[in-house]
Coordinates of N, CA and C in Angstrom, one line a residue:
M1037 N 208.8 -19.3 55.1 CA 207.2 -20.8 54.2 C 207.8 -21.7 54.5
S1038 N 207.1 -22.6 54.5 CA 207.1 -23.7 54.9 C 206.6 -24.9 54.6
E1039 N 206.2 -26.3 54.8 CA 205.1 -27.2 53.9 C 205.0 -28.2 55.8
A1040 N 204.1 -28.6 54.7 CA 204.5 -29.6 56.0 C 204.8 -30.5 56.7
G1041 N 205.1 -30.5 57.7 CA 206.7 -31.3 58.0 C 207.5 -31.0 57.9
A1042 N 207.8 -29.7 56.7 CA 208.8 -29.4 56.9 C 209.5 -28.0 57.5
P1043 N 210.9 -28.0 58.0 CA 211.1 -26.8 58.8 C 210.1 -25.6 58.1
C1044 N 210.0 -24.7 59.2 CA 210.0 -23.6 58.8 C 211.6 -22.2 58.3
V1045 N 211.2 -22.0 57.8 CA 212.2 -21.2 56.6 C 211.6 -19.7 56.7
V1046 N 212.3 -19.1 58.0 CA 212.5 -17.2 57.4 C 213.2 -16.4 57.7
R1047 N 212.5 -15.3 56.1 CA 213.5 -14.2 56.2 C 213.1 -13.4 56.9
H1048 N 213.9 -13.5 58.8 CA 213.5 -11.9 59.5 C 214.4 -10.4 59.6
G1049 N 215.8 -11.0 58.6 CA 216.3 -9.6 58.2 C 217.2 -9.0 60.0
I1050 N 217.3 -9.4 61.3 CA 217.8 -9.4 61.5 C 219.6 -9.8 61.4
V1051 N 220.4 -8.6 61.3 CA 221.9 -8.8 61.5 C 222.8 -9.4 62.4
D1052 N 222.7 -9.6 63.7 CA 223.2 -9.5 64.8 C 222.8 -11.3 64.7
P1053 N 223.7 -11.8 65.9 CA 223.1 -13.2 66.7 C 221.4 -13.1 66.4
F1054 N 220.4 -13.8 66.6 CA 218.9 -13.7 67.0 C 219.4 -14.8 67.7
D1055 N 217.7 -15.1 68.9 CA 216.9 -15.7 69.5 C 215.5 -16.3 68.8
V1056 N 215.4 -17.4 68.6 CA 213.7 -17.7 69.0 C 213.2 -18.4 69.8
R1057 N 212.0 -18.3 70.4 CA 211.1 -18.8 71.3 C 210.1 -18.8 71.2
D1058 N 209.2 -20.3 72.3 CA 208.2 -20.4 71.5 C 207.3 -19.8 72.6
G1059 N 206.5 -19.4 72.5 CA 204.9 -18.8 73.3 C 205.0 -18.0 74.8
R1060 N 206.0 -20.0 75.3 CA 206.1 -19.5 76.5 C 207.2 -18.8 77.0
G1061 N 208.0 -18.2 75.9 CA 209.3 -18.1 76.3 C 210.7 -18.7 76.3
R1062 N 210.4 -20.2 75.9 CA 211.6 -21.3 76.3 C 212.1 -21.1 74.7
P1063 N 213.2 -21.4 75.1 CA 213.9 -21.2 73.5 C 213.3 -22.1 72.2
L1064 N 213.7 -21.9 71.3 CA 213.0 -23.0 70.3 C 215.0 -24.0 69.4
Q1065 N 215.0 -24.4 68.8 CA 215.8 -24.8 68.1 C 215.6 -24.5 67.0
H1066 N 216.8 -23.7 66.4 CA 217.3 -22.8 65.2 C 218.1 -23.1 64.4
T1067 N 218.6 -23.0 63.1 CA 220.1 -23.0 62.7 C 219.4 -21.6 61.2
D1068 N 220.7 -21.0 61.9 CA 221.4 -19.4 61.2 C 221.4 -19.6 59.8
I1069 N 220.9 -19.7 58.9 CA 221.2 -20.1 57.4 C 222.6 -18.6 57.1
G1070 N 221.9 -18.0 57.3 CA 222.6 -17.1 57.3 C 222.5 -15.4 56.2
D1071 N 222.8 -14.6 56.1 CA 221.9 -13.8 55.3 C 220.5 -13.2 55.2
G1072 N 219.7 -13.4 56.6 CA 218.7 -13.1 57.9 C 217.8 -13.7 57.1
I1073 N 218.3 -15.0 56.9 CA 217.5 -15.9 56.9 C 217.6 -17.3 58.1
G1074 N 216.5 -17.8 59.1 CA 216.5 -18.7 60.1 C 215.8 -20.3 60.1
Q1075 N 215.9 -20.8 59.9 CA 215.2 -22.3 60.2 C 214.9 -22.8 61.2
V1076 N 213.6 -22.8 61.4 CA 213.5 -23.2 62.4 C 212.2 -24.3 62.6
A1077 N 212.2 -25.8 63.7 CA 212.2 -26.7 63.8 C 210.3 -26.4 64.8
L1078 N 208.9 -26.3 63.7 CA 207.6 -26.3 64.7 C 207.3 -27.6 64.2
H1079 N 206.1 -28.0 65.1 CA 205.2 -28.5 64.9 C 204.0 -28.3 64.2
K1080 N 202.7 -28.7 63.7 CA 201.4 -28.0 63.5 C 201.0 -27.8 64.3
G1081 N 201.0 -26.0 64.4 CA 200.0 -25.3 64.8 C 201.2 -24.4 66.0
E1082 N 202.2 -25.3 66.1 CA 203.5 -24.2 67.0 C 203.2 -23.1 66.4
S1083 N 204.0 -21.6 66.7 CA 204.7 -20.7 66.7 C 206.0 -19.7 66.8
A1084 N 206.4 -19.4 66.7 CA 207.8 -19.2 67.2 C 208.3 -17.3 67.2
L1085 N 208.5 -16.9 67.9 CA 208.9 -15.5 68.2 C 210.7 -15.0 68.0
I1086 N 210.4 -14.3 67.1 CA 212.3 -14.3 66.2 C 212.5 -13.3 67.5
T1087 N 213.9 -12.4 68.0 CA 214.1 -11.5 68.2 C 215.9 -11.2 68.1
A1088 N 216.4 -10.2 68.5 CA 218.0 -10.3 68.0 C 218.5 -11.1 68.9
R1089 N 219.5 -11.9 69.7 CA 219.9 -12.3 70.4 C 220.0 -10.8 71.9
G1090 N 219.7 -11.7 73.4 CA 219.6 -11.1 74.3 C 218.2 -9.7 74.2
D1091 N 217.6 -9.8 73.5 CA 216.4 -8.5 73.1 C 215.3 -10.1 74.2
R1092 N 214.5 -9.3 74.9 CA 213.3 -10.1 75.0 C 211.8 -9.2 75.1
P1093 N 211.7 -8.2 74.7 CA 210.7 -7.4 74.8 C 209.4 -8.2 74.9
G1094 N 208.6 -7.0 75.7 CA 207.4 -7.0 76.6 C 206.2 -7.3 75.2
L1095 N 205.7 -8.6 75.3 CA 204.9 -8.7 74.7 C 203.5 -8.7 75.1
A1096 N 203.0 -7.9 75.8 CA 201.8 -7.1 76.4 C 200.6 -6.5 75.1
I1097 N 199.4 -6.4 74.5 CA 198.5 -5.9 74.0 C 198.3 -4.8 74.6
A1098 N 198.7 -3.3 74.7 CA 198.3 -1.7 74.5 C 198.2 -1.0 74.2
P1099 N 197.3 -0.5 74.0 CA 197.5 0.7 73.1 C 198.8 1.5 72.6
V1100 N 199.0 2.4 72.0 CA 200.3 3.0 71.1 C 199.7 4.8 70.6
H1101 N 201.2 5.2 71.6 CA 200.9 6.3 71.9 C 201.5 6.7 70.9
P1102 N 201.7 7.8 70.0 CA 202.3 8.7 69.2 C 204.0 9.5 69.3
T1103 N 204.1 9.1 69.1 CA 205.8 9.9 69.3 C 206.0 11.3 69.1
E1104 N 204.9 11.9 67.8 CA 205.1 13.3 67.0 C 203.4 12.8 66.3
D1105 N 203.7 14.5 66.1 CA 201.9 14.5 65.1 C 202.7 13.8 64.1
A1106 N 201.2 13.7 63.3 CA 201.1 13.2 61.9 C 199.2 13.5 61.4
P1107 N 199.6 13.3 60.5 CA 198.6 13.5 59.7 C 197.4 12.6 59.7
R1108 N 196.1 12.9 60.0 CA 194.9 12.0 60.3 C 194.7 11.5 59.2
R1109 N 194.2 9.9 59.2 CA 194.2 9.2 58.1 C 192.0 8.9 58.4
G1110 N 191.7 7.9 57.8 CA 190.7 7.7 57.6 C 189.2 8.5 57.4
V1111 N 188.4 8.3 57.8 CA 187.2 9.0 57.2 C 187.2 10.3 57.8
P1112 N 186.9 11.3 57.9 CA 187.8 12.7 57.6 C 186.1 13.0 59.4
H1113 N 186.7 13.8 60.4 CA 185.9 13.7 61.6 C 184.5 15.3 60.8
V1114 N 182.9 14.3 61.1 CA 181.8 14.9 60.9 C 181.8 16.2 62.1

């Protein structure tokens, strides 16, 4: 949660140390408040990616393939 001009406070739930990066992968200044909460200095319109320290996930948008069978959801096949 944050208000205009205030730091962004996020309950991320990552137990270990964490990294915060901008959309280009550059580190952002942040504070670990503790108990799974971090504070990130963001300006209007900026976003941040919070990950476990050292984790650099691929951020490409792609189809997700199931790892096991699951019940169908949605409208029944006609």
